[in-house]
mmCIF file of C-alpha atoms and ligand atoms in Angstrom:
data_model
loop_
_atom_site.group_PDB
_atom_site.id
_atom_site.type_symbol
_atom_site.label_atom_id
_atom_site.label_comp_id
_atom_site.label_asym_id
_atom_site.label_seq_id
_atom_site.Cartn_x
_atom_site.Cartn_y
_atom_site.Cartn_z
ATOM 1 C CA UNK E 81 49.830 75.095 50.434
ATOM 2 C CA UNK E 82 53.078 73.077 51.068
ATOM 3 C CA UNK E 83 55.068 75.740 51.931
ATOM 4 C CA UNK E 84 52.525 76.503 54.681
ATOM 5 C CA UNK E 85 52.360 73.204 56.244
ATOM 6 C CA UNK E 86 56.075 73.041 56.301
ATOM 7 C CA UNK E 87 56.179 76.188 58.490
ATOM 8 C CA UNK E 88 53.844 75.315 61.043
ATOM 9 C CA UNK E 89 55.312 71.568 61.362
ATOM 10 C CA UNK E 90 57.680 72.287 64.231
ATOM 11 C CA UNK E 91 61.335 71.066 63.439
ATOM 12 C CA UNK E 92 60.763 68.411 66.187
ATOM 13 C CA UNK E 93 57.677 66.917 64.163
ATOM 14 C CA UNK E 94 59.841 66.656 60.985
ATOM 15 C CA UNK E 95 62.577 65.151 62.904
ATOM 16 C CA UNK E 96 60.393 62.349 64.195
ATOM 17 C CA UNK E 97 58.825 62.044 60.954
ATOM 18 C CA UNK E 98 62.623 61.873 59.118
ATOM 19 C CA UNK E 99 63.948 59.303 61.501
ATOM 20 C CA UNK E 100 60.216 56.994 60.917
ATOM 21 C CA UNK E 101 61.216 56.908 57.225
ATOM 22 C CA UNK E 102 64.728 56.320 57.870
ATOM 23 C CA UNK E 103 63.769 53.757 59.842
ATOM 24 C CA UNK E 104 61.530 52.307 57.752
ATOM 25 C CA UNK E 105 63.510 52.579 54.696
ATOM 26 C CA UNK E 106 66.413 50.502 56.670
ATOM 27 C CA UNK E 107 64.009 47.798 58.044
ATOM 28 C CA UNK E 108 62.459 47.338 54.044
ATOM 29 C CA UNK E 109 66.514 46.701 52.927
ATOM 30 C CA UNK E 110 67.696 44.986 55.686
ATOM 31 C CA UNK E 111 70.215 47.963 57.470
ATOM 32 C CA UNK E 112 69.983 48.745 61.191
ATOM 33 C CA UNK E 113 68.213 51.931 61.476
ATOM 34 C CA UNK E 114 71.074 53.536 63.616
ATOM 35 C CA UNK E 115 73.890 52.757 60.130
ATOM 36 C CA UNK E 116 72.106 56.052 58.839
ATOM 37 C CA UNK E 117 73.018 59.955 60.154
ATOM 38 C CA UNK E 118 70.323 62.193 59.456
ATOM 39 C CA UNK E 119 72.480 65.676 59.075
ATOM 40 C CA UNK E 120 70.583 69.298 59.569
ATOM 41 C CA UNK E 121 71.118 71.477 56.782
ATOM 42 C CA UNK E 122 71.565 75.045 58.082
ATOM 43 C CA UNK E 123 72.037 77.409 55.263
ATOM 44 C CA UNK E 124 69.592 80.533 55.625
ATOM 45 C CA UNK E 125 68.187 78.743 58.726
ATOM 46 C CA UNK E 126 68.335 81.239 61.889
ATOM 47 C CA UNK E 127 70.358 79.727 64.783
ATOM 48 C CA UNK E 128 67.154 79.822 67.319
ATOM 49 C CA UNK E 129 65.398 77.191 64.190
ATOM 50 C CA UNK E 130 68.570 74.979 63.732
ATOM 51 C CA UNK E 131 69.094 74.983 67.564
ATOM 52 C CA UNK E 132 65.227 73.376 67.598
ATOM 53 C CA UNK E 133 66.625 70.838 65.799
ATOM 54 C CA UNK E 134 69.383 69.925 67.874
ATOM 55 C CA UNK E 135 66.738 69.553 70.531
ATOM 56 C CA UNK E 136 65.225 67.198 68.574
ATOM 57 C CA UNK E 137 67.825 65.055 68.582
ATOM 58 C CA UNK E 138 69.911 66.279 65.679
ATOM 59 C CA UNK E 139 73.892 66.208 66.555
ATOM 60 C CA UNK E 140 75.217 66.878 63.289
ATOM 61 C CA UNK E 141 74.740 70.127 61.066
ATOM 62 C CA UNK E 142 75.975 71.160 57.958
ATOM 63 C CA UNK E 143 77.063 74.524 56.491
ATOM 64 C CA UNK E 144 77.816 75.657 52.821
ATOM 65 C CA UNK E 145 79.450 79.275 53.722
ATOM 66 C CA UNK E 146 81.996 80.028 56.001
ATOM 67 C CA UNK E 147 80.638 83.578 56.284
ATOM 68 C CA UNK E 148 76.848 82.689 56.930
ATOM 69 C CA UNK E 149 78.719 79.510 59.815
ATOM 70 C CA UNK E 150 80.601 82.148 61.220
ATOM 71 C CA UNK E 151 77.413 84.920 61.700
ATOM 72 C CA UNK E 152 75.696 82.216 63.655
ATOM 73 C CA UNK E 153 78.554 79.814 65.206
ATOM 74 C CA UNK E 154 78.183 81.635 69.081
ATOM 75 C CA UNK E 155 74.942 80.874 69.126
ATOM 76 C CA UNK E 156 74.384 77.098 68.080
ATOM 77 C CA UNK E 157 74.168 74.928 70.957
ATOM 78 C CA UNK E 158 76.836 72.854 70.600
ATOM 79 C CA UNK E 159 77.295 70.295 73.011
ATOM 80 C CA UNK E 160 77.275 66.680 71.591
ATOM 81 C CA UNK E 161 77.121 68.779 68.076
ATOM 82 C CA UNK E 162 79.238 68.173 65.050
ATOM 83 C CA UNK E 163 79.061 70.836 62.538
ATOM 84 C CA UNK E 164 80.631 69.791 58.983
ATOM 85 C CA UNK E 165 81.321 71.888 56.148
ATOM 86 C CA UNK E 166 79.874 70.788 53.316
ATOM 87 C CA UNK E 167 79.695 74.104 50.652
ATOM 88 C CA UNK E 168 82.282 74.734 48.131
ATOM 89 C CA UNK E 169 85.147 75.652 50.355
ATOM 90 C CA UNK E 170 87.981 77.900 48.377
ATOM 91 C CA UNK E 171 91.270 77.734 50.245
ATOM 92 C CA UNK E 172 91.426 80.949 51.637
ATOM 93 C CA UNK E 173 88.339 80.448 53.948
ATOM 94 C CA UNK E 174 90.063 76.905 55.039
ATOM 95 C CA UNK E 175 91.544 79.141 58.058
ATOM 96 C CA UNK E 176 88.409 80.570 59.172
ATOM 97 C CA UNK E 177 86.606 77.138 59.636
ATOM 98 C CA UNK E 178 89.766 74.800 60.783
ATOM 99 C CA UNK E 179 88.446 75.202 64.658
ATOM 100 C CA UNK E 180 85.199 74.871 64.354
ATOM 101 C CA UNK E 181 84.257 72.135 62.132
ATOM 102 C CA UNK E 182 84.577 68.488 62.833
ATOM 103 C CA UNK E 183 84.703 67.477 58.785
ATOM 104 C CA UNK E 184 85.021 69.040 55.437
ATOM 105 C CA UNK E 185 82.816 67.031 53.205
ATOM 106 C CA UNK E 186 83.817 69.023 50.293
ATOM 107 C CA UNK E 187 87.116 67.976 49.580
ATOM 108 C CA UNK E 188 87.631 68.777 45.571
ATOM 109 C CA UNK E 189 90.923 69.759 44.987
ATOM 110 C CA UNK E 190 94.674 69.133 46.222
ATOM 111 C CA UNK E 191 95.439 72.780 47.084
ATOM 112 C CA UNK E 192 92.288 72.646 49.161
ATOM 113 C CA UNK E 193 94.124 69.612 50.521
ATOM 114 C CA UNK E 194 97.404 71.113 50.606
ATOM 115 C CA UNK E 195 95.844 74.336 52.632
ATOM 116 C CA UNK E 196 94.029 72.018 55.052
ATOM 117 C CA UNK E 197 97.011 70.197 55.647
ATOM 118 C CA UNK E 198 98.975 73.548 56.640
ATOM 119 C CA UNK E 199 96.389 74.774 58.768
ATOM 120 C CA UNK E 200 96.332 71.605 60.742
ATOM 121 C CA UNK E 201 99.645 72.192 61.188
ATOM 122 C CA UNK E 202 99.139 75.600 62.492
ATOM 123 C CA UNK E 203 96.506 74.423 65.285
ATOM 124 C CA UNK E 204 98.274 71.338 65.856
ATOM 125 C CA UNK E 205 94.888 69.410 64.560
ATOM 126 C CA UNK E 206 93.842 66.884 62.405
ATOM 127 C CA UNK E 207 90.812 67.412 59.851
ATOM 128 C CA UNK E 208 88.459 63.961 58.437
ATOM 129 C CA UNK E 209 87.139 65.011 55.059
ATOM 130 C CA UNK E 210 84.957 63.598 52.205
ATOM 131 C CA UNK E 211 85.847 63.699 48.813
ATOM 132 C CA UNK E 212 83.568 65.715 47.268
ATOM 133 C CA UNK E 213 82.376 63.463 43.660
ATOM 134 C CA UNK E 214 81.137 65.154 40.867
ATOM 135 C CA UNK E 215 78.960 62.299 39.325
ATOM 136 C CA UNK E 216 77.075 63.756 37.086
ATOM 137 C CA UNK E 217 80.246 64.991 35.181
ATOM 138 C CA UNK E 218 78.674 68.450 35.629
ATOM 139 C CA UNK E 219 80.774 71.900 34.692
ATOM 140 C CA UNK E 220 78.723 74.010 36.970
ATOM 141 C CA UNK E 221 79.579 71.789 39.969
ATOM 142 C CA UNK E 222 82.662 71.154 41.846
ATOM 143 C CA UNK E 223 83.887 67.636 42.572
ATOM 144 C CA UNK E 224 85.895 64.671 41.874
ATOM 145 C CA UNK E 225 85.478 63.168 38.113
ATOM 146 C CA UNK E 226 84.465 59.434 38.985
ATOM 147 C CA UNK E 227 87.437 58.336 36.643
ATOM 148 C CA UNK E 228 89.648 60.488 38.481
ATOM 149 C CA UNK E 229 88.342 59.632 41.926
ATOM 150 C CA UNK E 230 91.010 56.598 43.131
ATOM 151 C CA UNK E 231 94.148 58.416 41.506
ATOM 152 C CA UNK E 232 92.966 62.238 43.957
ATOM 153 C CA UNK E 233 92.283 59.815 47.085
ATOM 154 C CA UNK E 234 95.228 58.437 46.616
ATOM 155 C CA UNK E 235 97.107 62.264 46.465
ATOM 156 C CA UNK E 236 95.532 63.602 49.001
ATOM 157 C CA UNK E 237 95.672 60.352 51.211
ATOM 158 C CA UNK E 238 99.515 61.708 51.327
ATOM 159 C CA UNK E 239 98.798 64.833 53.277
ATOM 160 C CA UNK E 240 99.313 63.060 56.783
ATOM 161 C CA UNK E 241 96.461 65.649 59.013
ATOM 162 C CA UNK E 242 94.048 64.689 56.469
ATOM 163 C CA UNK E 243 91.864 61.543 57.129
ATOM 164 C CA UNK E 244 89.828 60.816 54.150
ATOM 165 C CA UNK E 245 86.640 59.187 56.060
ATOM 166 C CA UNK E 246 84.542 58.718 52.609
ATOM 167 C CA UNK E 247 82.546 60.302 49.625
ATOM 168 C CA UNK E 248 79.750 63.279 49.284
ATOM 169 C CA UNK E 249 77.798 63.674 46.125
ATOM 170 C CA UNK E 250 75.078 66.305 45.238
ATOM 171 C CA UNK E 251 73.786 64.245 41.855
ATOM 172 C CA UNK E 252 72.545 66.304 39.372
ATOM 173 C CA UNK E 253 69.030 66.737 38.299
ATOM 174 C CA UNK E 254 67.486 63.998 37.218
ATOM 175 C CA UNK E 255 64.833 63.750 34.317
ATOM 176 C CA UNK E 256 63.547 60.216 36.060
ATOM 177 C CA UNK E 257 63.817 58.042 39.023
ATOM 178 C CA UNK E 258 65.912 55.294 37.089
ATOM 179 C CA UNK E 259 68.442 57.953 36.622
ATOM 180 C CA UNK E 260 68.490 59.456 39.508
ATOM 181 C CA UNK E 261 69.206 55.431 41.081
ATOM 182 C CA UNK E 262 71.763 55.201 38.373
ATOM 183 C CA UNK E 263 73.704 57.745 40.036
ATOM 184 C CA UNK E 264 73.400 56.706 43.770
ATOM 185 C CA UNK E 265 74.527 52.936 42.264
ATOM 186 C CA UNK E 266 77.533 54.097 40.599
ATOM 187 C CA UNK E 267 78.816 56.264 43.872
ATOM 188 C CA UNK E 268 77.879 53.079 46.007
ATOM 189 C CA UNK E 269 80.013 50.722 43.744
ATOM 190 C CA UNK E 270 82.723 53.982 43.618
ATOM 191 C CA UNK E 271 82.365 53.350 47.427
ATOM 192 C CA UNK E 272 82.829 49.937 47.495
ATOM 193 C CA UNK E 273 85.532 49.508 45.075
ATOM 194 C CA UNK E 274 87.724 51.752 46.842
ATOM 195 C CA UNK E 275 87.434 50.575 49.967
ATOM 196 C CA UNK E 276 88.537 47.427 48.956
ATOM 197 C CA UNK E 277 91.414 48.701 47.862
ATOM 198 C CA UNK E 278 92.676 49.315 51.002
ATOM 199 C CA UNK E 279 94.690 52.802 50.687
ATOM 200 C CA UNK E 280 96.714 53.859 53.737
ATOM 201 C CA UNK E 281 95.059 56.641 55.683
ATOM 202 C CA UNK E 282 92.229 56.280 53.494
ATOM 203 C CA UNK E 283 88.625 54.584 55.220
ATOM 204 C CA UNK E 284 85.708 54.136 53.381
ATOM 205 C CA UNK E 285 83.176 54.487 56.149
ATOM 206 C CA UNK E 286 81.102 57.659 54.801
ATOM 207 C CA UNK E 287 78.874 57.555 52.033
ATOM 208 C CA UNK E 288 77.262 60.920 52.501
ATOM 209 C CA UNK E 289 74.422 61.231 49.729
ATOM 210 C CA UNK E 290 70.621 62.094 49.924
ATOM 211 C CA UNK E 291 68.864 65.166 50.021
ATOM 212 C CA UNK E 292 64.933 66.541 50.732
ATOM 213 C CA UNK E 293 63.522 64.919 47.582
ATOM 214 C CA UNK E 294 65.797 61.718 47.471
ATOM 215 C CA UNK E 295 67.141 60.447 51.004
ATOM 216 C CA UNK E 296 64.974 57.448 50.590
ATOM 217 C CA UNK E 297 66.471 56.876 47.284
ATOM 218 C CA UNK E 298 70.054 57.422 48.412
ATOM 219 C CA UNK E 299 69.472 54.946 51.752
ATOM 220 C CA UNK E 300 68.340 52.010 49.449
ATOM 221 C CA UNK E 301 71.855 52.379 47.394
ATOM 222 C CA UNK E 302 73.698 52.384 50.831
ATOM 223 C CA UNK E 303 73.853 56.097 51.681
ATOM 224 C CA UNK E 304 75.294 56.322 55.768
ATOM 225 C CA UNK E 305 74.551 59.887 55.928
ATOM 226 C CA UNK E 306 71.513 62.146 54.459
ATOM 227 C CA UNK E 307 71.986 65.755 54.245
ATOM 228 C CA UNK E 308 68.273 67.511 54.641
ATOM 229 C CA UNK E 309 67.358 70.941 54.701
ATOM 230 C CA UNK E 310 63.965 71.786 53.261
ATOM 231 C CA UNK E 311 62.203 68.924 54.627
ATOM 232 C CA UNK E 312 63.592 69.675 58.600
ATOM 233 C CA UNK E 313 63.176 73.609 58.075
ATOM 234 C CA UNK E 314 60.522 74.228 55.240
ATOM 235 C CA UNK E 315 61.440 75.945 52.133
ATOM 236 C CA UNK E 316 64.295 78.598 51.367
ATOM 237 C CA UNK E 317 63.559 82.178 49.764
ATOM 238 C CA UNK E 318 64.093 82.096 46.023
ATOM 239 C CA UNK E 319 67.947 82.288 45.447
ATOM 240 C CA UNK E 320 69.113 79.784 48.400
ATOM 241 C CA UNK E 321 69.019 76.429 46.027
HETATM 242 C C1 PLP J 192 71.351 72.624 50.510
HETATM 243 C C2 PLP J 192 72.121 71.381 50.583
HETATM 244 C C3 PLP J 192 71.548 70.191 51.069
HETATM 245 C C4 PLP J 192 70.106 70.070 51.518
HETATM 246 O O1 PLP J 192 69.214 70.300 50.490
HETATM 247 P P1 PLP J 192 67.625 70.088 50.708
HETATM 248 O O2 PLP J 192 67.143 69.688 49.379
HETATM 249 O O3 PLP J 192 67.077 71.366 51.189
HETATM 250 O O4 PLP J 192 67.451 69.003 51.712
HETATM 251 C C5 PLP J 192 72.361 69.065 51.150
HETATM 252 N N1 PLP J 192 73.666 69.085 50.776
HETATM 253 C C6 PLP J 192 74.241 70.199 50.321
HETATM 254 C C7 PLP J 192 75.677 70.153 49.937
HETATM 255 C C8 PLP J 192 73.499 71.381 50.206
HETATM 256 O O5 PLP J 192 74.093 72.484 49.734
#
């Protein structure tokens, strides 16, 4: 059974095996293999697993819950590790992750901004975040409208600690493959068309989409970072989507 086999791959195995297709996916469109991040998706992952990973290789992790980040924080190895926050973040955790993470991916809302900003302050510190784009127009999911995404960069580009580095989408569901590439074209082109435009303290180096069943899908529309989790670690228990 699947869920077998993933267990008794070792982490290193499905590193080697992630960065093949990465590499392979690059070479088929032309991209050096290095212009994609492969990120380690840690939620319900015990620290001993996600520190296999960073023996693999892996220098960047991400983490949904301030709570769960914090339980296991002391014992991640950490050297040449970047660990990004990339769950829904509500503003009164922003204080209990502002040391410890490198990037909030997650960026959704100018009070989130507006909190970040004042806790940078605080620890005399600067934060690079991701806006986080709801492209799928989704009410269950928290993001960015794509119509409203150049008028928030633009807001939050004002907050002076924050350095907007990019986008992050999670796309929603999708019933086939042409809509699923629908999405990852439109967030490339959202991308592209604001980088061009240039805002002050805004760069548009990020493109952080691609997940277990897609990252091969998101690299061919120009995703720069994949986020994986099930394919690295195996499968979560029912109730961690
Ligand atoms: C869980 C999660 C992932 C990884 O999902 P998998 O399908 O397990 O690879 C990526 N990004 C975010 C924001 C997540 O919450």
């Amino acid at each position: 059974m699947m869920e077998n086999r993933l267990s008794e791959v070792s982490v290193a195995q499905a590193v080697t095996e992630i960065q093949e297709n990465i590499a392979q996916v690059c070479a088929a469109c032309g991209r050096p293999a290095d212009s994609v991040t492969l990120m380690a998706v840690t939620k319900t992952v015990p620290p001993e697993r996600v520190n296999e990973a960073v023996d693999a290789g892996i220098s960047f992790l991400g983490e949904n819950r301030a709570q769960e980040m914090l339980s296991k924080y002391d014992q991640y190895k950490k050297e040449n590790v970047q660990i990004h926050f990339i769950g829904h973040l509500q503003s009164n955790k922003v204080r209990q992750i502002i040391d410890k993470v490198t990037m909030i991916q997650s960026l959704d809302s100018l009070s989130l901004a507006g909190e970040i900003q004042r806790q940078c302050e605080k620890h005399n510190k600067e934060m690079d975040c991701l806006v986080e784009v709801n492209i799928g127009s989704e009410l269950t999911k928290s993001g960015v409208a794509p119509e409203q995404l150049e008028d928030f960069i633009r807001q939050a580009a004002v907050f002076s600690r924050l350095h907007i580095q990019g986008i992050m989408a999670i796309p929603p569901v999708c019933e086939s493959q042409l809509e699923l590439e629908r999405n990852f074209s439109r967030l490339h082109e959202l991308f592209i068309d604001i980088k061009a435009k240039n805002v002050d303290n805004v760069a548009m180096k990020i493109l952080s989409m691609g997940m277990s069943g897609d990252y091969m899908t998101a690299i061919k529309h120009g995703s720069t970072m994949v986020r994986l989790g099930t394919v690295l670690f195996g499968r979560r228990a029912y109730g961690n989507p």
